[in-house]
Amino acid sequence: MHFTLTPAPQHRLPIYKTVLCVTIALILVVNGISLFQNLRSLKGANAQLVQSSRVAERLQYLDVLVQDAESSMRGYFLSGQDIYLGPTRTAVSKTEASFRELERLLADNPNQLKNLNQLHTLVRRKLGILAETMEIYRHGGLDEVVNVARYADERNGMDEIRLLTVIMIQEQNEMLAKRSAAFYHEYQKAIVLGMGINAVAIVVLVMFYQLVRRSFINRAAVEYALQQSNENLEAMVAQRTEQLSVLSRHLISISEEEKMRLSRELHDEMGANLTSISMDIAAVTHQLQKTNPELAAQLRRARGTLVETVELKRRIIENLRPSLLDNLGLCAAIDSYSEDFSRLTKIPCETEIGPEVDGIARAGDNSLSIALFRIVQESLTNIRKYAKASHVTVTLKTNEDGQLVLRIIDDGVGIAANNIVKPMSHGLLGMRERALLLGGTLTIRRGRNDQGTCIEVHIPLKGKDAVHGARAIPAGLSSPLRQRADDHTPSSPPYSIPPHTAPGPRGSAQ
């Protein structure tokens, strides 16, 4: 049975699966973009929180610098030691650096910048007053500083600085609280949005999984149904093949039985009639030889034609059912046919048949002998037509496994592998079916040295056949071992019988 393989059709993904895949991809892209934006928002809010915190720290630091400068100057006034003037001397540079930092931090807040400028003015004035007081102390002493302090409003200036610092810190704290609230709002929004997008993605993924699972189940069901269909088809093909094989074997058996019946009828009835006609013609010829020589000569020609008819009948009978097969056995029939093959084709054909084969053939059914003979006949016919061989060997023996082994080996061109399985190789199929009819096997392979062809048939022998075959072996001979196609053939003389010859003009017709 031959099957034509067609290329599988190109299937595309269903549209709803494509839409789901694209939706999942878009959701993941949106989730990534949203996450990036939320991270940027959180980063900005965090930067604003840090900025507000640093502004509050710087304002507190300015207040501390001014208080330290004032406290250090009072210590210097009380002790008269310059070591206390350290904070006062560095106050100007530190305050200016702090004001520059605050201007940078408050660049986006005009109200705070306005307060910062006012605070800057107050701090400069306060530090200027401290510097003037220091000069007064150096020139006039502590009494002069006390007189100046009675009339100066230094306390009021310090209170203004503290008040303005507190106001700015309070505004910055309010802004810090507002920005903290905005930060937490952005944080909560990012969490809610991320969870929402993830939930949607999970839902879509679950839907896609359900679709893929359903598709997989459907495909598995289709594959299972296809497998069941293939198994049923294979079982049906095997059943039909077995039926055809049984039918073929039955037809072979019927054909051989019909050939046997026809050969017997031709041999018995037609042979008897032809013999009677030959005897009558011989008697009439003898009587007319003297009185009518011309008629006698015509009768002799008729008798010659009758002899040719007898020979034709014999050939027909031999083709239908070899007489040697029934009279002298399988060995004589194979040996005679091999000699006829050599005489007609001028190809040497050696036969080697074990002495136990005839006993096995007689103990078995008639189908064994005729099947083996037909296999040899078909093999030699194929060799004559196609092999172009120069030497042929026919071996028939039993092996150590209790099997009857037939080998036909030639050194011709061999058989191509495609010809062995070709549906029109009726001869090879017929030989294989004959071997199967006997419960055996037939194999075809290369011959000796990988040249030519070796046809090997293994026929299992029943217990009774094997016993009879063993009894038929003469003393001193043993059953030969199984040989391969390239094994050396023993040189013992084969069992052979010379073929029959056609009856002469004066012989009796058979």
Short mmCIF file of C-alpha atoms in Angstrom, two decimals:
data_model
loop_
_atom_site.label_atom_id
_atom_site.label_comp_id
_atom_site.label_asym_id
_atom_site.label_seq_id
_atom_site.Cartn_x
_atom_site.Cartn_y
_atom_site.Cartn_z
CA MET A 1 0.00 0.00 0.00
CA HIS A 2 1.37 3.36 -1.00
CA PHE A 3 0.57 6.68 0.69
CA THR A 4 1.13 10.11 -0.81
CA LEU A 5 2.49 12.63 1.68
CA THR A 6 1.17 16.13 1.12
CA PRO A 7 2.70 19.16 2.81
CA ALA A 8 0.95 20.27 5.97
CA PRO A 9 -1.25 23.37 5.54
CA GLN A 10 -0.02 26.61 7.02
CA HIS A 11 -2.19 27.40 10.04
CA ARG A 12 -2.41 30.86 11.53
CA LEU A 13 -3.08 31.83 15.12
CA PRO A 14 -6.78 32.62 15.69
CA ILE A 15 -7.66 36.31 15.80
CA TYR A 16 -8.85 36.26 19.41
CA LYS A 17 -5.56 34.75 20.56
CA THR A 18 -3.67 37.41 18.62
CA VAL A 19 -5.80 40.12 20.23
CA LEU A 20 -5.12 38.69 23.69
CA CYS A 21 -1.39 38.53 23.02
CA VAL A 22 -1.37 42.14 21.80
CA THR A 23 -3.48 43.19 24.81
CA ILE A 24 -1.07 41.57 27.24
CA ALA A 25 1.86 43.25 25.50
CA LEU A 26 0.12 46.65 25.64
CA ILE A 27 -0.76 46.18 29.31
CA LEU A 28 2.85 45.35 30.11
CA VAL A 29 4.04 48.38 28.12
CA VAL A 30 1.53 50.66 29.89
CA ASN A 31 2.54 49.18 33.21
CA GLY A 32 6.19 49.90 32.45
CA ILE A 33 5.46 53.49 31.36
CA SER A 34 3.26 54.09 34.40
CA LEU A 35 5.88 52.66 36.69
CA PHE A 36 8.50 54.92 35.14
CA GLN A 37 6.28 58.01 35.52
CA ASN A 38 5.37 57.11 39.09
CA LEU A 39 9.01 56.62 39.94
CA ARG A 40 9.80 60.03 38.47
CA SER A 41 6.96 61.61 40.47
CA LEU A 42 8.12 59.92 43.65
CA LYS A 43 11.66 61.00 42.97
CA GLY A 44 10.53 64.63 42.46
CA ALA A 45 8.41 64.57 45.59
CA ASN A 46 11.29 63.09 47.54
CA ALA A 47 13.61 65.81 46.21
CA GLN A 48 11.16 68.49 47.34
CA LEU A 49 10.98 66.92 50.80
CA VAL A 50 14.75 66.90 51.03
CA GLN A 51 14.84 70.53 49.82
CA SER A 52 12.32 71.66 52.45
CA SER A 53 14.19 69.83 55.16
CA ARG A 54 17.50 71.41 54.15
CA VAL A 55 15.92 74.91 54.07
CA ALA A 56 14.65 74.44 57.63
CA GLU A 57 18.06 73.21 58.75
CA ARG A 58 19.82 76.16 57.11
CA LEU A 59 17.46 78.69 58.74
CA GLN A 60 18.03 77.14 62.15
CA TYR A 61 21.75 77.14 61.45
CA LEU A 62 21.65 80.90 60.65
CA ASP A 63 19.90 81.61 63.95
CA VAL A 64 22.50 79.58 65.80
CA LEU A 65 25.35 81.40 64.01
CA VAL A 66 24.00 84.83 65.03
CA GLN A 67 23.41 83.71 68.63
CA ASP A 68 26.88 82.17 68.84
CA ALA A 69 28.45 85.36 67.47
CA GLU A 70 26.64 87.44 70.11
CA SER A 71 27.45 85.01 72.92
CA SER A 72 31.13 84.81 71.96
CA MET A 73 31.42 88.60 71.95
CA ARG A 74 29.91 88.80 75.48
CA GLY A 75 32.35 86.19 76.68
CA TYR A 76 35.16 88.22 75.23
CA PHE A 77 33.82 91.32 77.05
CA LEU A 78 33.70 89.52 80.39
CA SER A 79 36.99 87.65 80.13
CA GLY A 80 39.04 89.86 77.83
CA GLN A 81 40.44 86.78 76.03
CA ASP A 82 40.50 86.66 72.19
CA ILE A 83 39.77 82.94 72.19
CA TYR A 84 36.10 83.73 72.65
CA LEU A 85 35.96 85.73 69.41
CA GLY A 86 36.15 82.68 67.10
CA PRO A 87 32.42 82.40 66.31
CA THR A 88 32.18 86.16 65.87
CA ARG A 89 34.98 86.30 63.35
CA THR A 90 33.63 83.39 61.22
CA ALA A 91 29.98 84.44 61.47
CA VAL A 92 30.07 86.69 58.40
CA SER A 93 31.54 84.09 56.04
CA LYS A 94 29.33 81.31 57.32
CA THR A 95 26.17 83.35 57.18
CA GLU A 96 26.92 84.47 53.64
CA ALA A 97 27.49 80.88 52.55
CA SER A 98 24.24 79.83 54.20
CA PHE A 99 22.34 82.68 52.49
CA ARG A 100 23.73 81.64 49.09
CA GLU A 101 22.66 78.04 49.72
CA LEU A 102 19.20 79.22 50.81
CA GLU A 103 18.83 81.37 47.71
CA ARG A 104 19.57 78.33 45.59
CA LEU A 105 17.12 76.13 47.51
CA LEU A 106 14.34 78.78 47.47
CA ALA A 107 14.77 79.81 43.84
CA ASP A 108 11.28 78.44 42.99
CA ASN A 109 9.53 80.19 45.95
CA PRO A 110 9.25 84.02 45.52
CA ASN A 111 7.61 84.62 48.94
CA GLN A 112 10.35 82.80 50.77
CA LEU A 113 12.99 84.65 48.73
CA LYS A 114 11.46 87.94 49.84
CA ASN A 115 11.58 86.87 53.49
CA LEU A 116 15.12 85.60 52.93
CA ASN A 117 16.28 89.00 51.63
CA GLN A 118 14.74 90.70 54.65
CA LEU A 119 16.39 88.19 56.96
CA HIS A 120 19.68 88.74 55.15
CA THR A 121 19.42 92.47 55.78
CA LEU A 122 18.66 91.94 59.49
CA VAL A 123 21.54 89.52 59.91
CA ARG A 124 23.99 91.86 58.19
CA ARG A 125 22.84 94.76 60.35
CA LYS A 126 23.14 92.63 63.47
CA LEU A 127 26.63 91.48 62.55
CA GLY A 128 27.54 95.09 61.70
CA ILE A 129 26.39 96.22 65.13
CA LEU A 130 28.48 93.49 66.74
CA ALA A 131 31.51 94.67 64.78
CA GLU A 132 30.96 98.29 65.83
CA THR A 133 30.56 97.24 69.44
CA MET A 134 33.86 95.39 69.18
CA GLU A 135 35.63 98.53 67.93
CA ILE A 136 34.07 100.61 70.69
CA TYR A 137 35.31 98.11 73.28
CA ARG A 138 38.81 98.23 71.90
CA HIS A 139 38.99 102.03 71.99
CA GLY A 140 36.85 102.97 75.00
CA GLY A 141 36.63 99.87 77.11
CA LEU A 142 33.70 98.14 78.70
CA ASP A 143 32.19 101.31 80.14
CA GLU A 144 31.83 102.88 76.74
CA VAL A 145 30.17 99.64 75.48
CA VAL A 146 27.71 99.84 78.38
CA ASN A 147 26.85 103.46 77.61
CA VAL A 148 26.25 102.57 73.96
CA ALA A 149 24.11 99.59 74.93
CA ARG A 150 21.85 101.80 77.04
CA TYR A 151 20.79 103.76 74.03
CA ALA A 152 20.92 101.01 71.33
CA ASP A 153 18.03 98.66 70.65
CA GLU A 154 20.06 95.49 70.12
CA ARG A 155 17.45 93.26 71.70
CA ASN A 156 14.83 94.38 69.25
CA GLY A 157 17.06 93.51 66.27
CA MET A 158 17.68 90.02 67.59
CA ASP A 159 14.00 89.46 68.16
CA GLU A 160 13.24 90.47 64.60
CA ILE A 161 15.77 87.95 63.30
CA ARG A 162 14.31 85.20 65.48
CA LEU A 163 10.74 86.10 64.51
CA LEU A 164 11.52 86.16 60.81
CA THR A 165 13.44 82.89 61.12
CA VAL A 166 10.53 81.28 62.93
CA ILE A 167 8.12 82.55 60.29
CA MET A 168 10.25 81.14 57.45
CA ILE A 169 10.74 77.84 59.26
CA GLN A 170 6.99 77.59 59.88
CA GLU A 171 6.24 78.32 56.23
CA GLN A 172 8.86 75.76 55.20
CA ASN A 173 7.37 73.23 57.61
CA GLU A 174 3.93 73.87 56.13
CA MET A 175 5.37 73.39 52.67
CA LEU A 176 7.15 70.27 53.91
CA ALA A 177 3.88 68.90 55.24
CA LYS A 178 2.12 69.73 51.99
CA ARG A 179 4.85 68.08 49.94
CA SER A 180 4.83 65.06 52.25
CA ALA A 181 1.11 64.73 51.68
CA ALA A 182 1.67 65.04 47.93
CA PHE A 183 4.43 62.45 48.13
CA TYR A 184 2.23 59.94 49.94
CA HIS A 185 -0.60 60.70 47.53
CA GLU A 186 1.66 59.94 44.57
CA TYR A 187 2.90 56.84 46.35
CA GLN A 188 -0.63 55.56 46.98
CA LYS A 189 -1.65 56.39 43.44
CA ALA A 190 1.35 54.48 42.08
CA ILE A 191 0.50 51.47 44.26
CA VAL A 192 -3.17 51.48 43.27
CA LEU A 193 -2.39 51.96 39.58
CA GLY A 194 0.28 49.25 39.61
CA MET A 195 -2.01 46.82 41.42
CA GLY A 196 -4.83 47.61 38.98
CA ILE A 197 -2.65 47.06 35.93
CA ASN A 198 -1.25 43.85 37.42
CA ALA A 199 -4.75 42.63 38.18
CA VAL A 200 -5.85 43.31 34.61
CA ALA A 201 -2.72 41.57 33.32
CA ILE A 202 -3.39 38.56 35.54
CA VAL A 203 -6.99 38.37 34.34
CA VAL A 204 -5.90 38.52 30.71
CA LEU A 205 -3.19 35.94 31.35
CA VAL A 206 -5.75 33.62 32.98
CA MET A 207 -8.03 34.06 29.97
CA PHE A 208 -5.13 33.34 27.62
CA TYR A 209 -4.21 30.27 29.68
CA GLN A 210 -7.77 29.01 29.48
CA LEU A 211 -7.77 29.47 25.71
CA VAL A 212 -4.40 27.73 25.35
CA ARG A 213 -5.55 24.93 27.65
CA ARG A 214 -8.78 24.50 25.68
CA SER A 215 -6.82 24.51 22.43
CA PHE A 216 -4.40 21.93 23.85
CA ILE A 217 -7.26 19.70 25.00
CA ASN A 218 -8.90 19.96 21.58
CA ARG A 219 -5.64 19.18 19.86
CA ALA A 220 -5.01 16.23 22.17
CA ALA A 221 -8.50 14.94 21.43
CA VAL A 222 -7.90 15.32 17.69
CA GLU A 223 -4.52 13.59 17.97
CA TYR A 224 -6.10 10.77 19.99
CA ALA A 225 -8.87 10.39 17.43
CA LEU A 226 -6.29 10.42 14.64
CA GLN A 227 -4.22 7.83 16.48
CA GLN A 228 -7.27 5.65 16.95
CA SER A 229 -8.12 6.07 13.29
CA ASN A 230 -4.57 5.14 12.30
CA GLU A 231 -4.63 2.11 14.57
CA ASN A 232 -7.97 1.03 13.12
CA LEU A 233 -6.65 1.61 9.63
CA GLU A 234 -3.48 -0.34 10.39
CA ALA A 235 -5.54 -3.16 11.88
CA MET A 236 -7.82 -3.10 8.84
CA VAL A 237 -4.83 -3.10 6.49
CA ALA A 238 -3.22 -5.94 8.43
CA GLN A 239 -6.49 -7.87 8.35
CA ARG A 240 -6.97 -7.29 4.63
CA THR A 241 -3.32 -8.19 3.98
CA GLU A 242 -3.74 -11.39 5.94
CA GLN A 243 -6.94 -12.15 4.06
CA LEU A 244 -5.22 -11.54 0.74
CA SER A 245 -2.28 -13.68 1.85
CA VAL A 246 -4.62 -16.49 2.89
CA LEU A 247 -6.49 -16.14 -0.40
CA SER A 248 -3.22 -16.22 -2.31
CA ARG A 249 -2.11 -19.37 -0.52
CA HIS A 250 -5.52 -20.93 -1.11
CA LEU A 251 -5.31 -20.09 -4.83
CA ILE A 252 -1.81 -21.57 -4.95
CA SER A 253 -3.08 -24.78 -3.32
CA ILE A 254 -6.06 -24.96 -5.66
CA SER A 255 -3.83 -24.27 -8.65
CA GLU A 256 -1.46 -27.09 -7.70
CA GLU A 257 -4.34 -29.47 -7.10
CA GLU A 258 -5.84 -28.55 -10.48
CA LYS A 259 -2.49 -28.99 -12.19
CA MET A 260 -2.12 -32.41 -10.53
CA ARG A 261 -5.57 -33.44 -11.68
CA LEU A 262 -4.93 -32.29 -15.23
CA SER A 263 -1.55 -33.99 -15.38
CA ARG A 264 -3.03 -37.27 -14.19
CA GLU A 265 -5.85 -37.10 -16.70
CA LEU A 266 -3.42 -36.28 -19.50
CA HIS A 267 -1.07 -39.06 -18.41
CA ASP A 268 -3.69 -41.73 -17.87
CA GLU A 269 -6.45 -41.14 -20.40
CA MET A 270 -4.65 -39.28 -23.19
CA GLY A 271 -1.54 -41.41 -22.73
CA ALA A 272 -3.56 -44.60 -23.08
CA ASN A 273 -5.37 -43.27 -26.17
CA LEU A 274 -2.14 -42.13 -27.81
CA THR A 275 -0.51 -45.47 -27.07
CA SER A 276 -3.43 -47.34 -28.62
CA ILE A 277 -3.33 -45.09 -31.70
CA SER A 278 0.43 -45.65 -32.01
CA MET A 279 0.01 -49.44 -31.81
CA ASP A 280 -2.76 -49.43 -34.41
CA ILE A 281 -0.75 -47.26 -36.78
CA ALA A 282 2.28 -49.52 -36.31
CA ALA A 283 0.18 -52.62 -37.14
CA VAL A 284 -1.42 -51.06 -40.21
CA THR A 285 1.96 -49.79 -41.39
CA HIS A 286 3.40 -53.27 -41.08
CA GLN A 287 0.53 -54.75 -43.17
CA LEU A 288 0.66 -52.07 -45.89
CA GLN A 289 4.42 -52.02 -46.20
CA LYS A 290 4.39 -54.64 -48.95
CA THR A 291 1.07 -54.03 -50.66
CA ASN A 292 0.98 -50.24 -50.59
CA PRO A 293 4.37 -48.69 -49.77
CA GLU A 294 3.20 -45.14 -50.38
CA LEU A 295 0.37 -45.47 -47.83
CA ALA A 296 2.77 -47.14 -45.40
CA ALA A 297 5.17 -44.18 -45.69
CA GLN A 298 2.30 -41.78 -45.02
CA LEU A 299 1.36 -43.78 -41.93
CA ARG A 300 4.97 -43.66 -40.73
CA ARG A 301 4.87 -39.86 -41.04
CA ALA A 302 1.58 -39.85 -39.11
CA ARG A 303 3.20 -42.02 -36.43
CA GLY A 304 6.11 -39.54 -36.25
CA THR A 305 3.61 -36.73 -35.71
CA LEU A 306 2.00 -38.87 -33.04
CA VAL A 307 5.35 -39.32 -31.33
CA GLU A 308 5.84 -35.53 -31.33
CA THR A 309 2.36 -35.21 -29.83
CA VAL A 310 3.35 -37.67 -27.12
CA GLU A 311 6.47 -35.58 -26.43
CA LEU A 312 4.33 -32.42 -26.27
CA LYS A 313 1.99 -34.18 -23.86
CA ARG A 314 4.94 -35.17 -21.71
CA ARG A 315 6.24 -31.62 -21.60
CA ILE A 316 2.79 -30.32 -20.68
CA ILE A 317 2.54 -32.91 -17.92
CA GLU A 318 6.01 -32.04 -16.66
CA ASN A 319 5.11 -28.38 -16.56
CA LEU A 320 1.85 -29.07 -14.76
CA ARG A 321 3.24 -31.62 -12.33
CA PRO A 322 6.76 -33.06 -12.65
CA SER A 323 6.46 -36.84 -12.83
CA LEU A 324 9.83 -37.26 -11.10
CA LEU A 325 8.41 -35.43 -8.10
CA ASP A 326 5.75 -38.11 -7.58
CA ASN A 327 7.79 -41.08 -8.78
CA LEU A 328 11.35 -40.53 -7.55
CA GLY A 329 10.97 -37.69 -5.07
CA LEU A 330 11.96 -34.07 -4.54
CA CYS A 331 15.72 -34.58 -4.87
CA ALA A 332 15.46 -36.20 -8.29
CA ALA A 333 13.03 -33.53 -9.52
CA ILE A 334 15.29 -30.64 -8.47
CA ASP A 335 18.38 -32.34 -9.83
CA SER A 336 16.69 -33.08 -13.16
CA TYR A 337 15.34 -29.55 -13.52
CA SER A 338 18.76 -28.12 -12.72
CA GLU A 339 20.34 -30.27 -15.45
CA ASP A 340 17.70 -29.14 -17.92
CA PHE A 341 18.41 -25.53 -16.90
CA SER A 342 22.15 -26.01 -17.49
CA ARG A 343 21.53 -27.66 -20.86
CA LEU A 344 19.21 -24.91 -22.10
CA THR A 345 21.05 -21.83 -20.73
CA LYS A 346 24.68 -23.13 -20.86
CA ILE A 347 25.03 -21.90 -17.23
CA PRO A 348 26.63 -24.38 -14.81
CA CYS A 349 24.19 -25.26 -12.04
CA GLU A 350 25.46 -27.27 -9.09
CA THR A 351 22.99 -29.02 -6.83
CA GLU A 352 23.71 -30.19 -3.31
CA ILE A 353 20.85 -31.96 -1.63
CA GLY A 354 21.12 -33.67 1.71
CA PRO A 355 20.32 -37.38 1.81
CA GLU A 356 17.76 -36.77 4.52
CA VAL A 357 15.61 -34.50 2.34
CA ASP A 358 13.77 -37.28 0.52
CA GLY A 359 12.75 -38.88 3.78
CA ILE A 360 11.48 -35.54 5.07
CA ALA A 361 9.60 -34.88 1.82
CA ARG A 362 7.96 -38.32 1.83
CA ALA A 363 7.02 -38.01 5.52
CA GLY A 364 5.52 -34.56 5.04
CA ASP A 365 2.61 -33.31 2.98
CA ASN A 366 2.67 -33.14 -0.77
CA SER A 367 2.59 -29.37 -0.50
CA LEU A 368 6.15 -29.36 0.89
CA SER A 369 7.69 -31.02 -2.16
CA ILE A 370 5.77 -29.06 -4.76
CA ALA A 371 6.32 -25.74 -2.94
CA LEU A 372 10.09 -26.22 -2.75
CA PHE A 373 10.21 -27.38 -6.35
CA ARG A 374 8.19 -24.37 -7.54
CA ILE A 375 10.50 -22.01 -5.63
CA VAL A 376 13.52 -23.58 -7.32
CA GLN A 377 11.73 -23.47 -10.68
CA GLU A 378 10.77 -19.79 -10.32
CA SER A 379 14.23 -18.84 -9.07
CA LEU A 380 16.01 -20.52 -11.97
CA THR A 381 13.55 -18.92 -14.39
CA ASN A 382 14.35 -15.46 -12.99
CA ILE A 383 18.07 -16.19 -13.18
CA ARG A 384 17.72 -17.23 -16.82
CA LYS A 385 15.77 -14.06 -17.69
CA TYR A 386 17.43 -11.31 -15.62
CA ALA A 387 20.50 -12.36 -13.65
CA LYS A 388 23.14 -12.66 -16.41
CA ALA A 389 24.86 -15.16 -14.16
CA SER A 390 27.77 -17.45 -14.98
CA HIS A 391 27.28 -19.93 -12.14
CA VAL A 392 24.34 -21.10 -10.02
CA THR A 393 24.23 -23.21 -6.85
CA VAL A 394 21.14 -24.93 -5.43
CA THR A 395 21.44 -26.27 -1.87
CA LEU A 396 18.75 -28.08 0.12
CA LYS A 397 19.61 -29.35 3.59
CA THR A 398 18.46 -29.37 7.20
CA ASN A 399 20.16 -27.24 9.82
CA GLU A 400 20.81 -27.73 13.50
CA ASP A 401 17.59 -25.88 14.40
CA GLY A 402 15.42 -28.55 12.81
CA GLN A 403 14.65 -26.46 9.73
CA LEU A 404 14.77 -27.33 6.06
CA VAL A 405 16.94 -24.71 4.33
CA LEU A 406 16.84 -24.07 0.59
CA ARG A 407 19.41 -21.71 -0.98
CA ILE A 408 19.62 -20.64 -4.61
CA ILE A 409 22.75 -18.53 -5.17
CA ASP A 410 23.95 -16.93 -8.40
CA ASP A 411 26.76 -14.56 -9.29
CA GLY A 412 24.73 -12.29 -11.57
CA VAL A 413 23.82 -8.62 -11.43
CA GLY A 414 21.54 -9.01 -8.38
CA ILE A 415 18.07 -7.69 -7.65
CA ALA A 416 17.43 -4.02 -6.92
CA ALA A 417 15.80 -3.26 -3.57
CA ASN A 418 12.85 -1.50 -5.21
CA ASN A 419 12.18 -4.55 -7.40
CA ILE A 420 11.88 -6.78 -4.35
CA VAL A 421 8.93 -4.82 -2.96
CA LYS A 422 7.48 -3.81 -6.33
CA PRO A 423 3.78 -4.75 -6.51
CA MET A 424 4.20 -6.32 -9.97
CA SER A 425 6.90 -8.79 -8.82
CA HIS A 426 4.47 -11.70 -8.95
CA GLY A 427 7.19 -14.35 -9.07
CA LEU A 428 8.86 -13.17 -5.88
CA LEU A 429 5.51 -12.72 -4.16
CA GLY A 430 4.46 -16.21 -5.23
CA MET A 431 7.65 -17.73 -3.79
CA ARG A 432 7.15 -15.83 -0.55
CA GLU A 433 3.53 -16.99 -0.30
CA ARG A 434 4.57 -20.61 -0.92
CA ALA A 435 7.06 -20.35 1.92
CA LEU A 436 4.42 -18.80 4.18
CA LEU A 437 2.02 -21.58 3.21
CA LEU A 438 4.47 -24.02 4.81
CA GLY A 439 4.93 -21.80 7.87
CA GLY A 440 8.39 -20.72 6.75
CA THR A 441 10.16 -17.57 5.62
CA LEU A 442 11.84 -16.42 2.42
CA THR A 443 14.63 -13.86 2.37
CA ILE A 444 16.38 -12.27 -0.58
CA ARG A 445 19.85 -10.77 -0.14
CA ARG A 446 23.18 -10.38 -1.84
CA GLY A 447 25.14 -13.52 -2.72
CA ARG A 448 28.74 -14.49 -2.12
CA ASN A 449 31.22 -11.62 -1.88
CA ASP A 450 28.30 -9.20 -2.17
CA GLN A 451 27.64 -10.27 -5.75
CA GLY A 452 24.58 -11.78 -7.32
CA THR A 453 21.54 -12.88 -5.35
CA CYS A 454 20.86 -15.41 -2.63
CA ILE A 455 17.30 -16.67 -2.16
CA GLU A 456 17.05 -18.45 1.18
CA VAL A 457 14.00 -20.36 2.41
CA HIS A 458 13.63 -21.70 5.95
CA ILE A 459 10.88 -24.26 6.49
CA PRO A 460 10.30 -25.45 10.08
CA LEU A 461 9.92 -29.22 10.34
CA LYS A 462 7.41 -30.91 12.56
CA GLY A 463 8.50 -33.52 15.04
CA LYS A 464 7.34 -36.42 12.92
CA ASP A 465 9.00 -35.06 9.77
CA ALA A 466 12.26 -34.48 11.60
CA VAL A 467 12.26 -38.04 12.97
CA HIS A 468 11.62 -39.55 9.55
CA GLY A 469 14.26 -37.33 8.02
CA ALA A 470 16.80 -38.39 10.64
CA ARG A 471 16.06 -42.06 9.97
CA ALA A 472 16.63 -41.50 6.27
CA ILE A 473 20.25 -40.38 6.87
CA PRO A 474 22.64 -43.24 6.16
CA ALA A 475 25.09 -44.35 8.83
CA GLY A 476 28.25 -42.34 8.96
CA LEU A 477 26.57 -39.13 7.69
CA SER A 478 25.47 -36.27 9.92
CA SER A 479 23.13 -33.44 9.28
CA PRO A 480 25.15 -30.51 7.90
CA LEU A 481 25.24 -27.19 9.67
CA ARG A 482 23.42 -24.17 8.36
CA GLN A 483 25.44 -22.21 5.83
CA ARG A 484 25.46 -18.58 4.85
CA ALA A 485 25.38 -17.38 1.29
CA ASP A 486 29.10 -16.72 1.32
CA ASP A 487 30.07 -20.00 3.05
CA HIS A 488 32.11 -22.57 1.20
CA THR A 489 30.03 -25.34 -0.32
CA PRO A 490 31.24 -28.83 0.70
CA SER A 491 32.74 -30.90 -2.07
CA SER A 492 30.76 -34.09 -1.35
CA PRO A 493 28.98 -35.37 -4.45
CA PRO A 494 25.34 -34.28 -4.58
CA TYR A 495 22.51 -36.69 -4.75
CA SER A 496 21.47 -36.58 -8.40
CA ILE A 497 19.36 -38.62 -10.80
CA PRO A 498 19.66 -38.37 -14.59
CA PRO A 499 16.59 -36.91 -16.29
CA HIS A 500 14.15 -38.98 -18.27
CA THR A 501 14.32 -38.99 -22.06
CA ALA A 502 11.45 -38.99 -24.56
CA PRO A 503 10.37 -42.43 -25.89
CA GLY A 504 11.78 -43.50 -29.23
CA PRO A 505 9.75 -44.10 -32.34
CA ARG A 506 9.33 -47.74 -31.44
CA GLY A 507 8.79 -47.27 -27.74
CA SER A 508 5.50 -47.06 -25.99
CA ALA A 509 4.01 -43.63 -25.41
CA GLN A 510 3.61 -42.59 -21.75
#
